[in-house]
PDB file of C-alpha atoms in Angstrom:
ATOM      1  CA  MET A  30     -40.315 -72.451 -15.797  1.00  0.00           C
ATOM      2  CA  SER A  31     -38.801 -70.435 -13.017  1.00  0.00           C
ATOM      3  CA  ILE A  32     -35.041 -69.789 -12.728  1.00  0.00           C
ATOM      4  CA  ASN A  33     -33.329 -68.080  -9.796  1.00  0.00           C
ATOM      5  CA  VAL A  34     -30.528 -65.867 -11.118  1.00  0.00           C
ATOM      6  CA  LEU A  35     -27.697 -64.605  -8.894  1.00  0.00           C
ATOM      7  CA  PHE A  36     -25.074 -61.920  -9.540  1.00  0.00           C
ATOM      8  CA  PHE A  37     -21.807 -61.431  -7.697  1.00  0.00           C
ATOM      9  CA  ALA A  38     -19.091 -58.836  -7.142  1.00  0.00           C
ATOM     10  CA  ARG A  39     -18.741 -56.270  -9.954  1.00  0.00           C
ATOM     11  CA  TYR A  40     -21.716 -57.730 -11.828  1.00  0.00           C
ATOM     12  CA  SER A  41     -23.967 -57.372  -8.803  1.00  0.00           C
ATOM     13  CA  GLU A  42     -22.961 -53.707  -8.538  1.00  0.00           C
ATOM     14  CA  ALA A  43     -23.436 -53.134 -12.287  1.00  0.00           C
ATOM     15  CA  VAL A  44     -26.979 -54.542 -12.423  1.00  0.00           C
ATOM     16  CA  GLY A  45     -27.937 -53.207  -8.995  1.00  0.00           C
ATOM     17  CA  LEU A  46     -29.226 -56.600  -7.811  1.00  0.00           C
ATOM     18  CA  ASP A  47     -27.987 -59.657  -5.932  1.00  0.00           C
ATOM     19  CA  SER A  48     -30.633 -61.920  -7.474  1.00  0.00           C
ATOM     20  CA  LEU A  49     -33.858 -62.065  -9.445  1.00  0.00           C
ATOM     21  CA  GLU A  50     -36.446 -64.639 -10.464  1.00  0.00           C
ATOM     22  CA  MET A  51     -36.910 -65.292 -14.212  1.00  0.00           C
ATOM     23  CA  GLU A  52     -40.067 -66.789 -15.683  1.00  0.00           C
ATOM     24  CA  GLY A  53     -40.075 -68.239 -19.187  1.00  0.00           C
ATOM     25  CA  ASN A  54     -38.684 -71.074 -21.265  1.00  0.00           C
ATOM     26  CA  PHE A  55     -34.911 -71.179 -21.074  1.00  0.00           C
ATOM     27  CA  ALA A  56     -33.162 -74.110 -22.728  1.00  0.00           C
ATOM     28  CA  THR A  57     -29.682 -73.118 -21.569  1.00  0.00           C
ATOM     29  CA  VAL A  58     -27.784 -70.769 -19.264  1.00  0.00           C
ATOM     30  CA  ASP A  59     -27.059 -68.638 -22.315  1.00  0.00           C
ATOM     31  CA  ALA A  60     -30.788 -68.243 -23.023  1.00  0.00           C
ATOM     32  CA  VAL A  61     -31.139 -66.631 -19.585  1.00  0.00           C
ATOM     33  CA  ARG A  62     -28.090 -64.461 -20.206  1.00  0.00           C
ATOM     34  CA  GLN A  63     -29.412 -63.296 -23.589  1.00  0.00           C
ATOM     35  CA  ALA A  64     -32.868 -62.534 -22.212  1.00  0.00           C
ATOM     36  CA  LEU A  65     -31.273 -60.249 -19.613  1.00  0.00           C
ATOM     37  CA  ALA A  66     -28.470 -58.756 -21.709  1.00  0.00           C
ATOM     38  CA  GLY A  67     -30.959 -57.124 -24.077  1.00  0.00           C
ATOM     39  CA  ASP A  68     -31.744 -54.690 -21.249  1.00  0.00           C
ATOM     40  CA  PRO A  69     -29.216 -51.819 -21.033  1.00  0.00           C
ATOM     41  CA  GLY A  70     -29.026 -52.280 -17.276  1.00  0.00           C
ATOM     42  CA  PHE A  71     -27.605 -55.784 -17.772  1.00  0.00           C
ATOM     43  CA  GLU A  72     -25.096 -55.154 -20.543  1.00  0.00           C
ATOM     44  CA  VAL A  73     -22.268 -56.285 -18.255  1.00  0.00           C
ATOM     45  CA  LEU A  74     -23.479 -59.819 -19.081  1.00  0.00           C
ATOM     46  CA  ASN A  75     -22.042 -59.351 -22.600  1.00  0.00           C
ATOM     47  CA  GLU A  76     -18.463 -59.359 -21.315  1.00  0.00           C
ATOM     48  CA  ALA A  77     -16.384 -62.069 -22.984  1.00  0.00           C
ATOM     49  CA  SER A  78     -14.762 -63.029 -19.680  1.00  0.00           C
ATOM     50  CA  LEU A  79     -18.133 -63.721 -17.965  1.00  0.00           C
ATOM     51  CA  MET A  80     -18.224 -66.856 -15.829  1.00  0.00           C
ATOM     52  CA  CYS A  81     -21.376 -68.789 -14.964  1.00  0.00           C
ATOM     53  CA  ALA A  82     -22.586 -71.562 -12.715  1.00  0.00           C
ATOM     54  CA  ARG A  83     -25.627 -73.819 -12.630  1.00  0.00           C
ATOM     55  CA  ASN A  84     -26.738 -75.098  -9.238  1.00  0.00           C
ATOM     56  CA  GLN A  85     -23.462 -73.928  -7.696  1.00  0.00           C
ATOM     57  CA  GLU A  86     -21.157 -75.677 -10.182  1.00  0.00           C
ATOM     58  CA  LEU A  87     -19.128 -73.860 -12.838  1.00  0.00           C
ATOM     59  CA  CYS A  88     -20.552 -74.554 -16.289  1.00  0.00           C
ATOM     60  CA  ALA A  89     -20.380 -73.499 -19.919  1.00  0.00           C
ATOM     61  CA  LEU A  90     -22.966 -71.141 -21.425  1.00  0.00           C
ATOM     62  CA  ASP A  91     -24.566 -74.021 -23.341  1.00  0.00           C
ATOM     63  CA  GLU A  92     -25.390 -75.872 -20.085  1.00  0.00           C
ATOM     64  CA  PRO A  93     -29.018 -77.128 -20.256  1.00  0.00           C
ATOM     65  CA  LEU A  94     -31.467 -75.894 -17.622  1.00  0.00           C
ATOM     66  CA  GLN A  95     -34.373 -77.374 -15.682  1.00  0.00           C
ATOM     67  CA  ALA A  96     -37.157 -75.583 -13.832  1.00  0.00           C
ATOM     68  CA  GLY A  97     -36.060 -74.434 -10.398  1.00  0.00           C
ATOM     69  CA  ASP A  98     -32.362 -74.234 -11.276  1.00  0.00           C
ATOM     70  CA  GLU A  99     -30.090 -71.640  -9.711  1.00  0.00           C
ATOM     71  CA  VAL A 100     -27.981 -69.782 -12.269  1.00  0.00           C
ATOM     72  CA  ALA A 101     -25.179 -67.387 -11.344  1.00  0.00           C
ATOM     73  CA  PHE A 102     -23.235 -64.877 -13.430  1.00  0.00           C
ATOM     74  CA  PHE A 103     -19.970 -63.360 -12.222  1.00  0.00           C
ATOM     75  CA  PRO A 104     -16.668 -61.866 -13.378  1.00  0.00           C
ATOM     76  CA  PRO A 105     -13.439 -63.900 -13.328  1.00  0.00           C
ATOM     77  CA  VAL A 106     -12.665 -65.074  -9.803  1.00  0.00           C
ATOM     78  CA  THR A 107      -9.838 -63.390  -7.874  1.00  0.00           C
ATOM     79  CA  GLY A 108      -9.383 -65.297  -4.626  1.00  0.00           C
ATOM     80  CA  GLY A 109      -6.178 -66.660  -3.149  1.00  0.00           C
TER      81      GLY A 109
ATOM     82  CA  MET B   4      -9.723 -83.200   4.012  1.00  0.00           C
ATOM     83  CA  ALA B   5     -10.739 -79.964   5.675  1.00  0.00           C
ATOM     84  CA  ILE B   6     -12.344 -76.988   3.940  1.00  0.00           C
ATOM     85  CA  ARG B   7     -12.839 -73.781   5.879  1.00  0.00           C
ATOM     86  CA  VAL B   8     -14.239 -70.470   4.627  1.00  0.00           C
ATOM     87  CA  GLN B   9     -14.215 -68.018   7.500  1.00  0.00           C
ATOM     88  CA  VAL B  10     -14.240 -64.382   8.591  1.00  0.00           C
ATOM     89  CA  GLU B  11     -11.943 -65.095  11.549  1.00  0.00           C
ATOM     90  CA  ALA B  12      -8.173 -64.664  11.360  1.00  0.00           C
ATOM     91  CA  PHE B  13      -5.977 -67.768  11.637  1.00  0.00           C
ATOM     92  CA  ASP B  14      -2.434 -68.683  12.678  1.00  0.00           C
ATOM     93  CA  PRO B  15      -0.591 -70.335   9.747  1.00  0.00           C
ATOM     94  CA  GLY B  16       2.025 -71.846  12.079  1.00  0.00           C
ATOM     95  CA  ALA B  17      -0.599 -73.564  14.193  1.00  0.00           C
ATOM     96  CA  GLU B  18      -2.277 -74.874  11.043  1.00  0.00           C
ATOM     97  CA  VAL B  19       0.996 -76.360   9.780  1.00  0.00           C
ATOM     98  CA  ASN B  20       1.699 -78.026  13.138  1.00  0.00           C
ATOM     99  CA  ALA B  21      -1.765 -79.555  13.129  1.00  0.00           C
ATOM    100  CA  MET B  22      -1.054 -81.184   9.769  1.00  0.00           C
ATOM    101  CA  HIS B  23       1.255 -83.791  11.292  1.00  0.00           C
ATOM    102  CA  ALA B  24       0.009 -83.896  14.869  1.00  0.00           C
ATOM    103  CA  ALA B  25      -1.125 -87.403  15.834  1.00  0.00           C
ATOM    104  CA  ASN B  26       0.050 -88.897  12.541  1.00  0.00           C
ATOM    105  CA  VAL B  27       3.676 -90.069  12.526  1.00  0.00           C
ATOM    106  CA  GLY B  28       3.140 -91.510   9.055  1.00  0.00           C
ATOM    107  CA  VAL B  29       3.349 -87.981   7.692  1.00  0.00           C
ATOM    108  CA  GLY B  30       6.821 -87.457   6.286  1.00  0.00           C
ATOM    109  CA  ALA B  31       6.180 -84.212   4.455  1.00  0.00           C
ATOM    110  CA  VAL B  32       3.960 -81.169   4.810  1.00  0.00           C
ATOM    111  CA  VAL B  33       3.971 -78.494   2.114  1.00  0.00           C
ATOM    112  CA  SER B  34       2.004 -75.348   2.856  1.00  0.00           C
ATOM    113  CA  PHE B  35       1.204 -72.116   1.071  1.00  0.00           C
ATOM    114  CA  VAL B  36       0.135 -68.914   2.804  1.00  0.00           C
ATOM    115  CA  GLY B  37      -1.179 -65.980   0.799  1.00  0.00           C
ATOM    116  CA  TYR B  38      -1.084 -62.506   2.402  1.00  0.00           C
ATOM    117  CA  VAL B  39      -2.817 -59.214   1.688  1.00  0.00           C
ATOM    118  CA  ARG B  40      -0.265 -56.795   0.210  1.00  0.00           C
ATOM    119  CA  ASP B  41      -0.242 -53.027   0.749  1.00  0.00           C
ATOM    120  CA  PHE B  42       0.391 -52.297  -2.925  1.00  0.00           C
ATOM    121  CA  ASN B  43      -1.142 -53.570  -6.188  1.00  0.00           C
ATOM    122  CA  ASP B  44      -1.101 -52.417  -9.821  1.00  0.00           C
ATOM    123  CA  GLY B  45       0.472 -49.074  -9.050  1.00  0.00           C
ATOM    124  CA  LEU B  46      -1.662 -48.038  -6.069  1.00  0.00           C
ATOM    125  CA  ASP B  47      -1.370 -48.244  -2.288  1.00  0.00           C
ATOM    126  CA  VAL B  48      -3.882 -50.676  -0.813  1.00  0.00           C
ATOM    127  CA  ALA B  49      -5.266 -49.871   2.651  1.00  0.00           C
ATOM    128  CA  GLY B  50      -7.365 -53.037   2.861  1.00  0.00           C
ATOM    129  CA  MET B  51      -9.742 -55.234   0.949  1.00  0.00           C
ATOM    130  CA  PHE B  52     -13.084 -56.994   1.097  1.00  0.00           C
ATOM    131  CA  LEU B  53     -13.420 -60.620   0.067  1.00  0.00           C
ATOM    132  CA  GLU B  54     -16.800 -61.494  -1.429  1.00  0.00           C
ATOM    133  CA  HIS B  55     -17.798 -65.132  -1.991  1.00  0.00           C
ATOM    134  CA  TYR B  56     -20.726 -67.264  -3.156  1.00  0.00           C
ATOM    135  CA  PRO B  57     -22.047 -68.941  -0.003  1.00  0.00           C
ATOM    136  CA  GLY B  58     -22.573 -72.613  -0.694  1.00  0.00           C
ATOM    137  CA  MET B  59     -20.809 -72.734  -4.038  1.00  0.00           C
ATOM    138  CA  THR B  60     -17.489 -71.538  -2.666  1.00  0.00           C
ATOM    139  CA  GLU B  61     -17.302 -74.416  -0.184  1.00  0.00           C
ATOM    140  CA  LYS B  62     -18.410 -76.916  -2.856  1.00  0.00           C
ATOM    141  CA  ALA B  63     -15.849 -75.631  -5.359  1.00  0.00           C
ATOM    142  CA  LEU B  64     -13.030 -75.930  -2.809  1.00  0.00           C
ATOM    143  CA  ALA B  65     -14.146 -79.444  -1.830  1.00  0.00           C
ATOM    144  CA  LYS B  66     -14.220 -80.489  -5.482  1.00  0.00           C
ATOM    145  CA  ILE B  67     -10.653 -79.225  -5.978  1.00  0.00           C
ATOM    146  CA  ALA B  68      -9.484 -80.983  -2.808  1.00  0.00           C
ATOM    147  CA  ILE B  69     -11.126 -84.272  -3.829  1.00  0.00           C
ATOM    148  CA  GLU B  70      -9.399 -84.114  -7.198  1.00  0.00           C
ATOM    149  CA  ALA B  71      -6.055 -83.518  -5.454  1.00  0.00           C
ATOM    150  CA  GLU B  72      -6.653 -86.530  -3.219  1.00  0.00           C
ATOM    151  CA  GLN B  73      -7.410 -88.649  -6.271  1.00  0.00           C
ATOM    152  CA  ARG B  74      -4.239 -87.548  -8.064  1.00  0.00           C
ATOM    153  CA  TRP B  75      -1.718 -87.782  -5.211  1.00  0.00           C
ATOM    154  CA  PRO B  76      -1.317 -90.084  -2.186  1.00  0.00           C
ATOM    155  CA  LEU B  77      -2.131 -87.544   0.500  1.00  0.00           C
ATOM    156  CA  LEU B  78      -2.527 -88.204   4.204  1.00  0.00           C
ATOM    157  CA  LYS B  79      -4.164 -84.858   4.921  1.00  0.00           C
ATOM    158  CA  LEU B  80      -5.236 -81.786   2.970  1.00  0.00           C
ATOM    159  CA  GLU B  81      -6.451 -78.479   4.326  1.00  0.00           C
ATOM    160  CA  VAL B  82      -7.830 -75.463   2.451  1.00  0.00           C
ATOM    161  CA  LEU B  83      -8.672 -72.348   4.453  1.00  0.00           C
ATOM    162  CA  HIS B  84      -9.797 -69.063   2.910  1.00  0.00           C
ATOM    163  CA  ARG B  85     -10.900 -65.895   4.627  1.00  0.00           C
ATOM    164  CA  ILE B  86     -13.827 -63.709   3.601  1.00  0.00           C
ATOM    165  CA  GLY B  87     -14.931 -60.231   4.613  1.00  0.00           C
ATOM    166  CA  ALA B  88     -12.709 -57.295   5.524  1.00  0.00           C
ATOM    167  CA  LEU B  89      -8.920 -57.814   5.530  1.00  0.00           C
ATOM    168  CA  GLU B  90      -5.960 -55.536   6.198  1.00  0.00           C
ATOM    169  CA  PRO B  91      -2.494 -55.535   4.617  1.00  0.00           C
ATOM    170  CA  GLY B  92      -0.254 -58.141   6.200  1.00  0.00           C
ATOM    171  CA  GLU B  93      -3.067 -60.497   7.141  1.00  0.00           C
ATOM    172  CA  PRO B  94      -3.048 -64.099   5.902  1.00  0.00           C
ATOM    173  CA  ILE B  95      -5.889 -64.574   3.424  1.00  0.00           C
ATOM    174  CA  VAL B  96      -5.461 -68.162   2.224  1.00  0.00           C
ATOM    175  CA  PHE B  97      -3.811 -71.307   3.568  1.00  0.00           C
ATOM    176  CA  VAL B  98      -3.346 -74.578   1.704  1.00  0.00           C
ATOM    177  CA  ALA B  99      -1.404 -77.501   3.142  1.00  0.00           C
ATOM    178  CA  ALA B 100      -0.876 -81.042   1.908  1.00  0.00           C
ATOM    179  CA  ALA B 101       0.608 -83.865   3.995  1.00  0.00           C
ATOM    180  CA  SER B 102       2.011 -87.045   2.526  1.00  0.00           C
ATOM    181  CA  ALA B 103       4.593 -89.742   3.231  1.00  0.00           C
ATOM    182  CA  HIS B 104       7.062 -88.213   0.756  1.00  0.00           C
ATOM    183  CA  ARG B 105       7.638 -84.663  -0.415  1.00  0.00           C
ATOM    184  CA  GLN B 106       6.781 -84.715  -4.107  1.00  0.00           C
ATOM    185  CA  ALA B 107       3.094 -85.503  -3.680  1.00  0.00           C
ATOM    186  CA  ALA B 108       2.780 -82.749  -1.076  1.00  0.00           C
ATOM    187  CA  PHE B 109       4.570 -80.164  -3.260  1.00  0.00           C
ATOM    188  CA  ASP B 110       2.479 -80.983  -6.317  1.00  0.00           C
ATOM    189  CA  ALA B 111      -0.870 -81.215  -4.524  1.00  0.00           C
ATOM    190  CA  CYS B 112      -0.348 -77.864  -2.790  1.00  0.00           C
ATOM    191  CA  ALA B 113       0.517 -76.118  -6.075  1.00  0.00           C
ATOM    192  CA  PHE B 114      -2.398 -77.811  -7.851  1.00  0.00           C
ATOM    193  CA  VAL B 115      -4.931 -76.725  -5.224  1.00  0.00           C
ATOM    194  CA  MET B 116      -3.710 -73.118  -5.313  1.00  0.00           C
ATOM    195  CA  ASP B 117      -3.728 -72.978  -9.127  1.00  0.00           C
ATOM    196  CA  TYR B 118      -7.270 -74.353  -9.295  1.00  0.00           C
ATOM    197  CA  LEU B 119      -8.494 -72.194  -6.402  1.00  0.00           C
ATOM    198  CA  LYS B 120      -7.245 -69.104  -8.264  1.00  0.00           C
ATOM    199  CA  THR B 121      -9.288 -69.911 -11.369  1.00  0.00           C
ATOM    200  CA  ARG B 122     -12.306 -71.933 -10.140  1.00  0.00           C
ATOM    201  CA  ALA B 123     -13.261 -70.953  -6.602  1.00  0.00           C
ATOM    202  CA  PRO B 124     -15.779 -68.093  -6.429  1.00  0.00           C
ATOM    203  CA  PHE B 125     -14.019 -65.366  -4.450  1.00  0.00           C
ATOM    204  CA  TRP B 126     -13.688 -61.745  -5.508  1.00  0.00           C
ATOM    205  CA  LYS B 127     -11.358 -59.112  -4.042  1.00  0.00           C
ATOM    206  CA  LYS B 128     -12.336 -55.475  -3.775  1.00  0.00           C
ATOM    207  CA  GLU B 129      -9.410 -53.261  -2.787  1.00  0.00           C
ATOM    208  CA  ASN B 130      -9.562 -49.969  -0.906  1.00  0.00           C
ATOM    209  CA  THR B 131      -6.887 -47.939  -2.655  1.00  0.00           C
ATOM    210  CA  SER B 132      -5.567 -44.390  -2.390  1.00  0.00           C
ATOM    211  CA  GLU B 133      -7.888 -43.586  -5.329  1.00  0.00           C
ATOM    212  CA  GLY B 134     -11.016 -45.342  -4.062  1.00  0.00           C
ATOM    213  CA  ALA B 135     -12.400 -48.874  -4.100  1.00  0.00           C
ATOM    214  CA  ARG B 136     -11.808 -51.141  -7.102  1.00  0.00           C
ATOM    215  CA  TRP B 137     -12.443 -54.779  -8.002  1.00  0.00           C
ATOM    216  CA  VAL B 138      -9.296 -56.788  -8.650  1.00  0.00           C
ATOM    217  CA  GLU B 139      -9.148 -58.098 -12.226  1.00  0.00           C
ATOM    218  CA  GLY B 140      -8.492 -61.752 -13.043  1.00  0.00           C
ATOM    219  CA  ARG B 141      -5.025 -62.536 -14.426  1.00  0.00           C
ATOM    220  CA  ASP B 142      -4.336 -64.556 -17.575  1.00  0.00           C
ATOM    221  CA  SER B 143      -1.208 -65.950 -15.910  1.00  0.00           C
ATOM    222  CA  ASP B 144      -3.430 -67.730 -13.373  1.00  0.00           C
ATOM    223  CA  HIS B 145      -5.118 -69.643 -16.201  1.00  0.00           C
ATOM    224  CA  VAL B 146      -1.744 -70.562 -17.694  1.00  0.00           C
ATOM    225  CA  ALA B 147      -0.690 -71.888 -14.268  1.00  0.00           C
ATOM    226  CA  ALA B 148      -3.886 -73.935 -13.907  1.00  0.00           C
ATOM    227  CA  GLY B 149      -3.522 -75.311 -17.426  1.00  0.00           C
ATOM    228  CA  ARG B 150      -0.326 -77.190 -16.566  1.00  0.00           C
ATOM    229  CA  TRP B 151      -2.318 -79.670 -14.465  1.00  0.00           C
ATOM    230  CA  LYS B 152      -4.568 -80.809 -17.303  1.00  0.00           C
ATOM    231  CA  ALA B 153      -4.482 -84.581 -17.435  1.00  0.00           C
TER     232      ALA B 153
END
């Protein structure tokens, strides 16, 4: 399956990317996070305060995934 | 309900006036305006950049507004948030709720701001006297949002 992964704000700067395409079998958002976080360049994804979204809706890390989903990782939001 | 995410500046007074224009059933309008400050966490701030998640940001704001409309009898609700480069003194966010009586408008306005602060994907990067830095989330914002749990 193919998953489109997006990064925002400080995370985007830390990993040096706005987005990437992941190929593999990912049951949950956390499976994507773990697959990336093993790489030193993505260790920001181990932060406890990480937020995530699936298909542009906030979700928990155990959110199930389907092929073609858009997953986003970002630090706590600071608007307003 | 109106949701606007925009680069352009806005006039909070004109937005408030528009909340009751052409609707004499509106007895109360409560509005909140957030401004860019020139000082934060011990450093002078010369300006900031507002990043967002195109698509999700608008959806997240609409979801918050729909929940507010379900919880309170509102006649009108507007949420406006700027993105891009902002200078100290500029309005950054505007939320206004119109209702027949004041309590629903007060509560809905506070609810939308508390949820926006914790659930809408915006991120502030400040230009300070010691360089650029990302603003950190505040625990107090989550405490404020928690008071609206049903």
